[in-house]
Short mmCIF file of N, CA and C in Angstrom, two decimals:
data_model
loop_
_atom_site.label_atom_id
_atom_site.label_comp_id
_atom_site.label_asym_id
_atom_site.label_seq_id
_atom_site.Cartn_x
_atom_site.Cartn_y
_atom_site.Cartn_z
N MET X 1 -10.27 -15.42 8.32
CA MET X 1 -10.61 -14.68 7.37
C MET X 1 -9.37 -13.45 7.13
N ARG X 2 -9.05 -13.39 6.01
CA ARG X 2 -7.93 -12.50 6.08
C ARG X 2 -7.81 -11.30 6.07
N THR X 3 -6.99 -10.61 6.30
CA THR X 3 -7.04 -8.96 6.74
C THR X 3 -6.89 -8.05 5.69
N LEU X 4 -7.28 -7.43 4.93
CA LEU X 4 -7.38 -6.35 3.96
C LEU X 4 -6.46 -5.08 4.62
N ALA X 5 -5.32 -4.85 4.28
CA ALA X 5 -4.28 -3.88 5.36
C ALA X 5 -4.42 -3.12 3.92
N ILE X 6 -4.90 -1.17 4.09
CA ILE X 6 -4.05 -0.71 3.49
C ILE X 6 -3.49 0.37 3.65
N THR X 7 -2.06 0.35 3.15
CA THR X 7 -1.00 0.72 3.70
C THR X 7 0.13 1.37 2.70
N GLU X 8 0.15 3.18 3.22
CA GLU X 8 -0.15 4.12 2.47
C GLU X 8 1.16 5.28 2.82
N ASN X 9 2.08 6.11 2.22
CA ASN X 9 2.53 7.13 2.26
C ASN X 9 1.58 8.01 2.04
N ILE X 10 1.47 9.09 3.64
CA ILE X 10 0.38 10.44 2.97
C ILE X 10 1.16 11.27 3.61
N THR X 11 0.86 12.44 2.87
CA THR X 11 1.51 13.54 4.02
C THR X 11 0.73 14.35 4.97
N VAL X 12 1.36 15.39 5.67
CA VAL X 12 0.58 16.15 7.10
C VAL X 12 -0.56 16.41 6.45
N ASP X 13 -1.24 17.32 4.95
CA ASP X 13 -2.45 17.13 4.88
C ASP X 13 -3.28 16.04 4.16
N GLY X 14 -2.91 14.86 4.09
CA GLY X 14 -3.85 14.10 3.91
C GLY X 14 -3.46 13.43 1.97
N SER X 15 -2.45 14.00 1.37
CA SER X 15 -1.97 13.52 -0.23
C SER X 15 -1.57 11.89 0.25
N ILE X 16 -1.58 11.30 -0.72
CA ILE X 16 -0.93 10.72 -0.92
C ILE X 16 -0.80 10.15 -2.68
N GLU X 17 -1.32 11.23 -3.33
CA GLU X 17 -0.74 11.35 -4.32
C GLU X 17 0.35 12.00 -4.67
N MET X 18 1.35 11.54 -5.16
CA MET X 18 2.88 12.11 -5.12
C MET X 18 2.80 12.91 -6.04
N LEU X 19 2.55 14.06 -6.08
CA LEU X 19 2.94 15.38 -6.99
C LEU X 19 4.18 16.00 -7.07
N THR X 20 4.54 16.06 -6.01
CA THR X 20 5.92 16.56 -6.05
C THR X 20 7.32 15.26 -5.09
N ASP X 21 8.46 15.20 -5.02
CA ASP X 21 9.73 14.23 -4.24
C ASP X 21 9.41 13.93 -3.01
N TRP X 22 8.34 14.28 -2.59
CA TRP X 22 8.36 14.50 -1.03
C TRP X 22 8.28 12.62 0.00
N PHE X 23 8.88 11.16 -1.38
CA PHE X 23 8.93 10.40 -1.25
C PHE X 23 9.41 9.22 -2.03
N ASP X 24 10.94 9.19 -1.69
CA ASP X 24 11.69 8.08 -1.96
C ASP X 24 12.01 6.79 -1.87
N PRO X 25 11.46 6.04 -3.10
CA PRO X 25 11.02 4.76 -2.61
C PRO X 25 12.20 3.65 -2.04
N GLN X 26 13.21 3.66 -2.56
CA GLN X 26 14.67 3.40 -2.53
C GLN X 26 15.47 4.10 -1.30
N ALA X 27 14.87 5.24 -0.70
CA ALA X 27 15.50 5.72 0.64
C ALA X 27 16.76 6.20 -0.25
N ASP X 28 16.87 7.11 -0.93
CA ASP X 28 18.28 7.51 -1.34
C ASP X 28 19.09 8.94 -0.42
N GLY X 29 17.51 9.69 0.02
CA GLY X 29 17.49 11.19 0.46
C GLY X 29 18.64 11.15 1.74
N ASP X 30 18.71 12.16 2.14
CA ASP X 30 19.76 12.74 3.81
C ASP X 30 19.26 11.99 4.83
N ALA X 31 17.45 10.97 4.94
CA ALA X 31 17.20 11.10 5.76
C ALA X 31 17.90 9.58 6.14
N ASP X 32 18.19 9.18 7.15
CA ASP X 32 18.14 7.47 7.99
C ASP X 32 16.68 7.60 8.08
N MET X 33 16.56 6.22 6.66
CA MET X 33 15.48 5.59 6.27
C MET X 33 15.69 3.89 7.12
N THR X 34 16.86 3.50 7.61
CA THR X 34 16.96 2.45 7.82
C THR X 34 15.90 1.85 8.94
N ASP X 35 15.47 2.52 9.98
CA ASP X 35 14.19 1.75 11.00
C ASP X 35 12.31 2.07 10.03
N VAL X 36 12.51 2.47 8.82
CA VAL X 36 11.66 2.84 8.09
C VAL X 36 11.48 1.34 7.61
N LEU X 37 12.33 1.55 6.78
CA LEU X 37 12.22 -0.29 6.27
C LEU X 37 12.46 -1.14 6.84
N GLU X 38 13.17 -0.97 7.99
CA GLU X 38 12.68 -2.57 8.49
C GLU X 38 11.11 -2.71 9.86
N GLU X 39 10.53 -1.42 9.63
CA GLU X 39 9.03 -1.65 10.13
C GLU X 39 8.21 -1.99 8.97
N SER X 40 8.68 -1.69 7.53
CA SER X 40 8.12 -2.42 6.26
C SER X 40 8.60 -3.63 6.09
N HIS X 41 9.33 -3.97 6.25
CA HIS X 41 10.29 -5.32 6.28
C HIS X 41 9.12 -6.62 6.83
N ARG X 42 8.83 -5.77 8.10
CA ARG X 42 8.21 -6.36 9.40
C ARG X 42 6.96 -6.25 9.34
N GLN X 43 6.14 -5.76 8.03
CA GLN X 43 4.50 -6.07 7.77
C GLN X 43 4.68 -6.62 6.88
N ASP X 44 5.42 -6.81 5.72
CA ASP X 44 5.64 -7.85 4.90
C ASP X 44 6.36 -8.73 5.14
N SER X 45 6.84 -9.37 6.32
CA SER X 45 6.75 -10.18 6.61
C SER X 45 5.49 -10.95 7.24
N ARG X 46 4.66 -10.09 7.73
CA ARG X 46 3.29 -11.04 7.91
C ARG X 46 2.00 -10.63 6.75
N ALA X 47 2.84 -10.34 4.95
CA ALA X 47 2.10 -10.55 4.34
C ALA X 47 2.59 -11.28 3.51
N ASP X 48 1.89 -12.24 2.46
CA ASP X 48 1.67 -12.67 1.68
C ASP X 48 0.76 -12.19 0.24
N ALA X 49 0.75 -11.27 -0.20
CA ALA X 49 -0.41 -10.55 -0.52
C ALA X 49 -0.36 -9.41 -0.80
N LEU X 50 -0.48 -9.25 -2.04
CA LEU X 50 -0.26 -7.14 -2.88
C LEU X 50 -1.54 -7.02 -3.82
N LEU X 51 -1.91 -6.15 -3.70
CA LEU X 51 -3.04 -5.92 -4.01
C LEU X 51 -3.34 -4.67 -4.58
N VAL X 52 -3.48 -4.48 -6.23
CA VAL X 52 -3.08 -2.68 -6.20
C VAL X 52 -4.10 -2.65 -7.32
N GLY X 53 -4.27 -1.94 -7.68
CA GLY X 53 -4.62 -1.45 -9.51
C GLY X 53 -4.23 -1.52 -10.58
N ARG X 54 -4.16 -1.50 -11.83
CA ARG X 54 -3.80 -1.58 -12.80
C ARG X 54 -2.89 -0.78 -12.69
N GLN X 55 -2.50 1.07 -12.64
CA GLN X 55 -1.80 1.65 -12.72
C GLN X 55 -0.49 1.38 -12.11
N THR X 56 -1.00 1.28 -10.63
CA THR X 56 -0.21 1.79 -9.56
C THR X 56 1.34 -0.14 -10.12
N PHE X 57 0.07 -1.44 -10.60
CA PHE X 57 0.40 -1.79 -11.07
C PHE X 57 1.64 -2.35 -12.16
N GLU X 58 1.63 -1.72 -13.10
CA GLU X 58 2.38 -1.41 -14.08
C GLU X 58 3.27 -0.47 -13.29
N ASP X 59 3.30 0.98 -13.01
CA ASP X 59 4.24 1.71 -12.02
C ASP X 59 5.49 0.78 -11.99
N PHE X 60 4.20 -0.20 -10.78
CA PHE X 60 5.98 -1.60 -10.15
C PHE X 60 6.82 -1.92 -10.52
N ARG X 61 5.63 -2.47 -12.01
CA ARG X 61 6.26 -3.42 -13.26
C ARG X 61 7.50 -2.43 -13.40
N GLY X 62 7.07 -1.59 -14.58
CA GLY X 62 8.09 -0.30 -14.88
C GLY X 62 9.17 -0.59 -14.59
N TYR X 63 9.61 -0.31 -13.09
CA TYR X 63 10.49 0.25 -11.76
C TYR X 63 11.21 -0.41 -11.27
N TRP X 64 10.33 -1.72 -10.05
CA TRP X 64 10.86 -2.14 -9.33
C TRP X 64 11.77 -3.67 -10.43
N PRO X 65 11.26 -4.55 -10.48
CA PRO X 65 12.45 -5.08 -10.84
C PRO X 65 13.55 -4.85 -12.26
N ASN X 66 13.82 -4.00 -12.51
CA ASN X 66 14.43 -3.32 -13.32
C ASN X 66 16.10 -2.59 -12.01
N GLN X 67 15.71 -2.07 -10.56
CA GLN X 67 16.71 -2.63 -9.77
C GLN X 67 17.55 -3.26 -9.67
N ALA X 68 18.53 -3.53 -9.86
CA ALA X 68 19.63 -4.63 -9.99
C ALA X 68 19.97 -4.20 -8.81
N ASP X 69 20.37 -2.98 -8.20
CA ASP X 69 21.27 -2.58 -6.99
C ASP X 69 20.45 -2.58 -6.51
N ASP X 70 18.98 -2.56 -5.53
CA ASP X 70 18.38 -1.96 -4.92
C ASP X 70 18.85 -2.72 -3.04
N THR X 71 19.38 -2.47 -2.05
CA THR X 71 20.01 -2.84 -1.28
C THR X 71 18.62 -2.51 -0.24
N THR X 72 17.31 -1.75 -0.53
CA THR X 72 16.95 -1.83 0.60
C THR X 72 15.83 -3.34 0.39
N GLY X 73 15.78 -4.10 0.01
CA GLY X 73 14.96 -5.43 -0.07
C GLY X 73 13.89 -5.68 -0.46
N ILE X 74 13.51 -4.31 -1.18
CA ILE X 74 11.78 -3.56 -1.96
C ILE X 74 11.43 -5.08 -2.87
N THR X 75 13.09 -4.90 -4.24
CA THR X 75 13.05 -4.83 -5.36
C THR X 75 12.61 -7.13 -5.34
N ALA X 76 13.33 -7.24 -4.17
CA ALA X 76 13.12 -9.42 -4.20
C ALA X 76 11.79 -9.79 -3.31
N TYR X 77 10.87 -8.27 -2.58
CA TYR X 77 10.15 -8.76 -1.91
C TYR X 77 9.03 -9.12 -3.00
N LEU X 78 9.01 -7.75 -3.43
CA LEU X 78 8.06 -7.39 -4.95
C LEU X 78 8.23 -8.59 -5.96
N ASN X 79 9.04 -9.42 -6.44
CA ASN X 79 9.09 -10.04 -6.76
C ASN X 79 8.87 -11.55 -6.86
N GLN X 80 9.06 -11.67 -5.15
CA GLN X 80 8.53 -12.53 -4.49
C GLN X 80 7.28 -13.05 -4.86
N VAL X 81 6.38 -11.67 -3.64
CA VAL X 81 5.33 -11.68 -3.37
C VAL X 81 3.93 -12.18 -4.46
N GLN X 82 2.58 -12.61 -3.71
CA GLN X 82 2.10 -13.02 -4.91
C GLN X 82 1.06 -12.03 -5.15
N LYS X 83 0.87 -11.04 -6.53
CA LYS X 83 0.75 -9.73 -7.06
C LYS X 83 -1.00 -9.87 -7.00
N TYR X 84 -2.15 -8.82 -7.01
CA TYR X 84 -2.94 -9.06 -7.37
C TYR X 84 -3.21 -7.77 -8.14
N VAL X 85 -3.72 -7.84 -9.45
CA VAL X 85 -3.97 -7.05 -10.15
C VAL X 85 -5.65 -6.74 -10.37
N VAL X 86 -6.40 -6.11 -10.19
CA VAL X 86 -8.12 -5.14 -10.60
C VAL X 86 -7.40 -5.08 -12.06
N SER X 87 -7.91 -4.88 -12.77
CA SER X 87 -8.00 -4.38 -13.96
C SER X 87 -8.89 -5.37 -15.11
N THR X 88 -10.28 -4.58 -16.09
CA THR X 88 -10.58 -5.26 -16.82
C THR X 88 -9.95 -5.18 -18.66
N THR X 89 -8.92 -4.37 -18.00
CA THR X 89 -8.03 -4.19 -19.33
C THR X 89 -6.54 -4.79 -20.13
N LEU X 90 -6.41 -5.22 -18.61
CA LEU X 90 -4.55 -6.12 -18.79
C LEU X 90 -5.13 -7.57 -18.46
N THR X 91 -4.40 -8.36 -19.81
CA THR X 91 -4.72 -9.62 -19.71
C THR X 91 -3.15 -10.24 -19.88
N ASP X 92 -2.41 -10.01 -19.59
CA ASP X 92 -1.30 -10.93 -18.98
C ASP X 92 0.03 -9.60 -18.53
N PRO X 93 -0.05 -9.74 -17.17
CA PRO X 93 0.50 -9.54 -16.24
C PRO X 93 2.14 -9.06 -16.54
N MET X 94 3.35 -9.66 -17.43
CA MET X 94 4.16 -9.97 -17.55
C MET X 94 5.01 -10.00 -16.22
N TRP X 95 4.99 -10.49 -15.51
CA TRP X 95 5.72 -9.99 -13.83
C TRP X 95 5.02 -11.63 -13.14
N ASP X 96 6.36 -12.58 -12.33
CA ASP X 96 6.55 -13.05 -11.85
C ASP X 96 5.22 -13.30 -10.71
N ASN X 97 4.16 -14.42 -10.81
CA ASN X 97 3.62 -14.55 -8.91
C ASN X 97 2.75 -13.10 -9.59
N SER X 98 1.81 -12.96 -10.51
CA SER X 98 0.93 -12.13 -10.66
C SER X 98 -0.28 -12.45 -10.85
N THR X 99 -1.52 -12.34 -10.57
CA THR X 99 -3.14 -12.96 -11.11
C THR X 99 -4.12 -11.39 -11.30
N VAL X 100 -4.34 -11.41 -12.65
CA VAL X 100 -4.98 -10.41 -12.69
C VAL X 100 -7.16 -10.90 -12.24
N LEU X 101 -7.17 -9.82 -11.46
CA LEU X 101 -8.72 -10.29 -11.38
C LEU X 101 -8.93 -8.84 -11.57
N ALA X 102 -10.25 -9.59 -13.29
CA ALA X 102 -10.84 -8.40 -14.05
C ALA X 102 -11.87 -8.83 -13.69
N GLY X 103 -12.88 -9.88 -12.26
CA GLY X 103 -14.47 -9.57 -11.73
C GLY X 103 -14.23 -8.07 -11.61
N ASP X 104 -15.30 -8.13 -10.96
CA ASP X 104 -16.36 -6.84 -10.26
C ASP X 104 -14.71 -7.05 -8.53
N PRO X 105 -14.42 -5.37 -8.71
CA PRO X 105 -13.33 -5.56 -7.02
C PRO X 105 -13.66 -6.02 -5.57
N VAL X 106 -14.84 -5.52 -5.42
CA VAL X 106 -15.67 -5.76 -4.74
C VAL X 106 -15.73 -7.33 -4.04
N GLU X 107 -16.27 -7.84 -4.87
CA GLU X 107 -16.47 -10.08 -5.11
C GLU X 107 -14.47 -10.33 -4.81
N GLU X 108 -14.01 -10.05 -5.93
CA GLU X 108 -12.89 -10.45 -5.94
C GLU X 108 -11.98 -10.21 -5.08
N VAL X 109 -11.81 -9.00 -4.19
CA VAL X 109 -11.06 -8.93 -2.86
C VAL X 109 -12.31 -9.54 -1.79
N ARG X 110 -13.43 -9.98 -1.35
CA ARG X 110 -13.99 -11.07 -0.72
C ARG X 110 -13.74 -12.13 -0.97
N ALA X 111 -13.41 -12.84 -1.50
CA ALA X 111 -13.15 -14.27 -2.12
C ALA X 111 -11.74 -13.34 -1.63
N LEU X 112 -11.08 -13.70 -2.02
CA LEU X 112 -8.77 -13.71 -1.81
C LEU X 112 -9.64 -13.50 0.09
N LYS X 113 -10.37 -12.62 0.65
CA LYS X 113 -9.79 -12.38 2.19
C LYS X 113 -10.73 -13.82 2.50
N ALA X 114 -10.80 -13.73 2.06
CA ALA X 114 -12.50 -15.43 2.56
C ALA X 114 -11.22 -16.89 2.47
N GLN X 115 -10.34 -16.72 1.98
CA GLN X 115 -9.09 -17.69 2.15
C GLN X 115 -8.70 -18.09 3.17
N GLU X 116 -8.11 -19.72 3.23
CA GLU X 116 -8.25 -20.14 4.81
C GLU X 116 -6.67 -19.72 4.49
N GLY X 117 -5.93 -19.72 5.73
CA GLY X 117 -4.83 -19.95 6.05
C GLY X 117 -3.97 -18.93 5.57
N GLY X 118 -4.22 -17.40 4.43
CA GLY X 118 -3.20 -16.36 3.85
C GLY X 118 -2.56 -15.60 5.20
N LYS X 119 -1.87 -14.69 4.99
CA LYS X 119 -1.78 -14.08 5.50
C LYS X 119 -2.49 -12.54 5.48
N ASP X 120 -1.46 -11.93 5.53
CA ASP X 120 -2.33 -10.33 5.08
C ASP X 120 -2.38 -9.79 4.16
N ILE X 121 -3.38 -9.17 3.37
CA ILE X 121 -2.86 -9.07 2.12
C ILE X 121 -2.99 -7.12 2.19
N VAL X 122 -1.90 -6.25 1.29
CA VAL X 122 -2.25 -5.04 1.52
C VAL X 122 -2.07 -4.60 0.34
N LEU X 123 -2.41 -3.18 0.59
CA LEU X 123 -2.98 -2.54 -1.01
C LEU X 123 -2.18 -1.69 -0.32
N THR X 124 -1.77 -1.02 -2.23
CA THR X 124 -0.57 0.38 -1.27
C THR X 124 -0.92 0.51 -2.58
N GLY X 125 -0.98 2.22 -2.79
CA GLY X 125 -0.94 3.46 -4.20
C GLY X 125 -2.67 2.66 -4.46
N SER X 126 -2.86 2.66 -5.60
CA SER X 126 -4.23 2.38 -6.11
C SER X 126 -5.42 3.05 -5.75
N ILE X 127 -5.25 4.87 -5.88
CA ILE X 127 -5.81 5.53 -4.88
C ILE X 127 -7.16 5.19 -4.55
N ARG X 128 -8.24 4.91 -6.53
CA ARG X 128 -9.02 4.60 -6.66
C ARG X 128 -10.29 2.74 -6.77
N LEU X 129 -8.88 1.75 -6.33
CA LEU X 129 -9.51 0.66 -5.58
C LEU X 129 -9.68 0.53 -4.47
N ALA X 130 -8.95 1.55 -3.88
CA ALA X 130 -9.34 2.00 -2.41
C ALA X 130 -10.00 2.50 -1.76
N HIS X 131 -10.29 3.67 -2.99
CA HIS X 131 -11.99 4.11 -2.24
C HIS X 131 -13.14 3.59 -2.83
N THR X 132 -12.41 2.51 -3.36
CA THR X 132 -13.85 1.14 -4.16
C THR X 132 -14.08 0.18 -2.80
N LEU X 133 -12.63 0.27 -2.53
CA LEU X 133 -13.21 -0.79 -0.66
C LEU X 133 -12.97 -0.43 0.61
N ILE X 134 -12.81 0.79 0.47
CA ILE X 134 -13.39 2.19 1.48
C ILE X 134 -14.92 1.83 1.90
N GLY X 135 -15.11 2.47 0.13
CA GLY X 135 -17.22 2.19 0.57
C GLY X 135 -17.32 0.84 0.82
N ALA X 136 -16.86 -0.06 0.14
CA ALA X 136 -17.79 -1.54 0.94
C ALA X 136 -17.53 -1.74 2.35
N GLY X 137 -16.80 -0.91 2.39
CA GLY X 137 -16.54 -2.03 4.21
C GLY X 137 -15.75 -3.17 3.67
N LEU X 138 -14.36 -3.20 3.49
CA LEU X 138 -13.83 -3.85 3.24
C LEU X 138 -12.42 -4.24 4.04
N VAL X 139 -12.10 -2.84 4.19
CA VAL X 139 -10.47 -2.34 4.60
C VAL X 139 -10.42 -2.62 6.70
N ASP X 140 -9.90 -4.06 6.75
CA ASP X 140 -9.21 -4.22 8.41
C ASP X 140 -8.18 -3.26 8.79
N GLU X 141 -7.84 -2.58 8.44
CA GLU X 141 -6.38 -1.87 8.54
C GLU X 141 -5.94 -0.89 7.92
N TYR X 142 -5.96 0.32 8.65
CA TYR X 142 -5.61 1.72 7.98
C TYR X 142 -3.59 1.68 9.00
N ARG X 143 -2.76 1.37 7.93
CA ARG X 143 -1.62 1.72 7.94
C ARG X 143 -0.51 3.08 7.17
N LEU X 144 -0.50 3.56 8.28
CA LEU X 144 -0.47 5.44 7.33
C LEU X 144 0.76 5.77 7.50
N PHE X 145 1.59 5.74 6.57
CA PHE X 145 2.84 6.91 7.32
C PHE X 145 3.34 7.94 7.16
N VAL X 146 2.96 8.61 7.96
CA VAL X 146 2.95 9.83 7.75
C VAL X 146 4.15 10.86 7.29
N TYR X 147 4.32 11.07 6.27
CA TYR X 147 5.60 12.28 6.02
C TYR X 147 5.34 14.04 6.27
N PRO X 148 6.35 14.05 7.07
CA PRO X 148 6.25 15.33 7.68
C PRO X 148 6.49 16.60 6.76
N VAL X 149 5.22 17.03 5.59
CA VAL X 149 5.70 17.13 4.97
C VAL X 149 3.92 17.64 4.22
N VAL X 150 3.77 19.50 3.85
CA VAL X 150 2.82 19.77 2.89
C VAL X 150 2.98 20.16 1.86
N GLN X 151 1.97 19.09 1.08
CA GLN X 151 1.84 19.27 -0.27
C GLN X 151 0.77 20.38 -1.51
N GLY X 152 -0.46 20.04 -0.46
CA GLY X 152 -1.21 21.60 -0.91
C GLY X 152 -2.40 21.14 -2.04
N ARG X 153 -2.03 19.63 -2.21
CA ARG X 153 -2.83 18.93 -3.21
C ARG X 153 -2.49 17.53 -3.14
N GLY X 154 -3.40 17.06 -4.09
CA GLY X 154 -3.23 15.65 -5.03
C GLY X 154 -3.71 15.60 -4.29
N ARG X 155 -5.16 13.41 -4.67
CA ARG X 155 -5.73 13.53 -3.73
C ARG X 155 -5.71 12.41 -2.71
N ARG X 156 -6.52 12.36 -2.23
CA ARG X 156 -6.62 11.93 -0.77
C ARG X 156 -6.95 10.03 -0.53
N LEU X 157 -7.02 9.41 0.69
CA LEU X 157 -7.05 8.52 0.73
C LEU X 157 -8.50 8.00 0.88
N PHE X 158 -9.05 9.56 1.98
CA PHE X 158 -10.31 9.11 1.80
C PHE X 158 -11.65 10.51 0.74
N PRO X 159 -11.86 10.04 0.21
CA PRO X 159 -12.07 10.70 -0.98
C PRO X 159 -13.47 11.80 -0.72
N ASP X 160 -14.12 12.57 -0.41
CA ASP X 160 -14.60 14.23 0.42
C ASP X 160 -16.19 13.41 0.12
N GLY X 161 -16.15 13.27 1.42
CA GLY X 161 -17.68 12.71 1.17
C GLY X 161 -18.49 11.91 2.11
N PHE X 162 -17.32 10.49 2.07
CA PHE X 162 -17.03 9.72 2.88
C PHE X 162 -16.36 10.11 4.11
N GLU X 163 -17.70 9.36 5.41
CA GLU X 163 -17.28 9.14 6.49
C GLU X 163 -16.96 7.54 7.55
N ILE X 164 -15.69 7.95 8.13
CA ILE X 164 -16.21 6.76 9.29
C ILE X 164 -16.58 7.02 10.04
N PRO X 165 -17.39 6.91 10.76
CA PRO X 165 -17.41 6.84 12.00
C PRO X 165 -16.55 6.73 13.16
N ARG X 166 -16.08 5.96 13.01
CA ARG X 166 -15.08 5.76 14.22
C ARG X 166 -14.48 4.69 13.99
N LEU X 167 -12.98 4.96 13.96
CA LEU X 167 -11.79 4.38 14.28
C LEU X 167 -10.88 4.30 15.11
N ARG X 168 -10.72 3.04 15.23
CA ARG X 168 -9.16 3.02 16.70
C ARG X 168 -8.04 2.53 16.68
N LEU X 169 -7.25 3.60 17.47
CA LEU X 169 -5.62 3.60 16.80
C LEU X 169 -4.96 2.44 17.77
N ALA X 170 -4.68 1.68 16.81
CA ALA X 170 -3.76 0.28 17.12
C ALA X 170 -2.90 0.75 17.03
N ASP X 171 -1.84 1.52 17.61
CA ASP X 171 -0.18 1.63 17.06
C ASP X 171 -0.02 2.36 16.80
N THR X 172 1.67 3.40 16.72
CA THR X 172 2.13 4.51 16.56
C THR X 172 3.44 4.22 16.67
N LYS X 173 4.26 5.31 15.65
CA LYS X 173 5.53 4.38 15.92
C LYS X 173 6.21 6.02 15.19
N THR X 174 7.08 6.10 16.06
CA THR X 174 8.01 7.61 15.47
C THR X 174 9.47 7.19 15.04
N PHE X 175 9.68 7.62 13.51
CA PHE X 175 11.51 7.12 13.27
C PHE X 175 11.87 7.99 13.40
N ARG X 176 13.22 7.84 13.47
CA ARG X 176 14.25 9.27 13.41
C ARG X 176 13.59 10.18 11.58
N SER X 177 13.78 9.28 10.72
CA SER X 177 13.73 10.76 9.63
C SER X 177 11.76 11.59 9.98
N GLY X 178 11.65 11.59 11.40
CA GLY X 178 9.64 12.52 11.11
C GLY X 178 9.08 11.45 10.70
N ILE X 179 9.19 10.22 10.34
CA ILE X 179 7.90 10.30 9.41
C ILE X 179 7.47 9.25 11.07
N ILE X 180 5.71 9.85 10.69
CA ILE X 180 5.15 8.82 11.18
C ILE X 180 4.03 8.01 10.92
N LEU X 181 4.63 6.02 11.63
CA LEU X 181 2.77 5.29 11.37
C LEU X 181 2.13 5.44 12.87
N THR X 182 0.97 5.39 11.35
CA THR X 182 -0.07 5.36 12.49
C THR X 182 -0.95 4.25 11.75
N ARG X 183 -1.62 3.26 12.91
CA ARG X 183 -2.16 2.40 12.24
C ARG X 183 -3.62 2.11 13.16
N TYR X 184 -4.38 2.14 12.34
CA TYR X 184 -5.56 2.20 12.66
C TYR X 184 -6.67 1.41 12.26
N VAL X 185 -7.55 0.93 12.84
CA VAL X 185 -8.71 -0.58 13.01
C VAL X 185 -10.47 0.29 12.93
N PRO X 186 -11.22 -0.49 11.79
CA PRO X 186 -12.56 0.43 12.34
C PRO X 186 -13.15 0.18 13.38
N ALA X 187 -13.72 0.84 14.22
CA ALA X 187 -14.27 0.71 16.00
C ALA X 187 -15.83 -0.62 16.16
#
């Protein structure tokens, strides 16, 4: 069975919704982000599927393929990886290697996870989809890049009232920028 990993950029106060400029996808800011990018590439090498909701997909599709001078490698990865977009309204994804999953998201993801021989399936962004899959108990790993920022508002990875009785810390890494990667798996 394939691993479903939720990978999110998250603030210290738990927001994954970017309402301010705390996250720079191309690492153009003042902080040295090369080690964060190296870790992202390491994780990408272990995945062969990106799972997103329609809004995140459209945001990615509207931005990444147009980045001709992208030195991070993110554009190249996103253009080649198999992308699965959960949507009941999108019919033509208009991005190579993209498949629309129009059925029940829980059943569609169960079927993806059951495929033999595949690598990790990574969900990023896609807050509503993340909430659905967390609630269904389908998430095998949480990879949280914690940014040293308090946003004070915004939607969270775990919705109010949701509880996971116990997570086990699988790994942590600290980066030069002050970002900390924490990896958790259900206990």
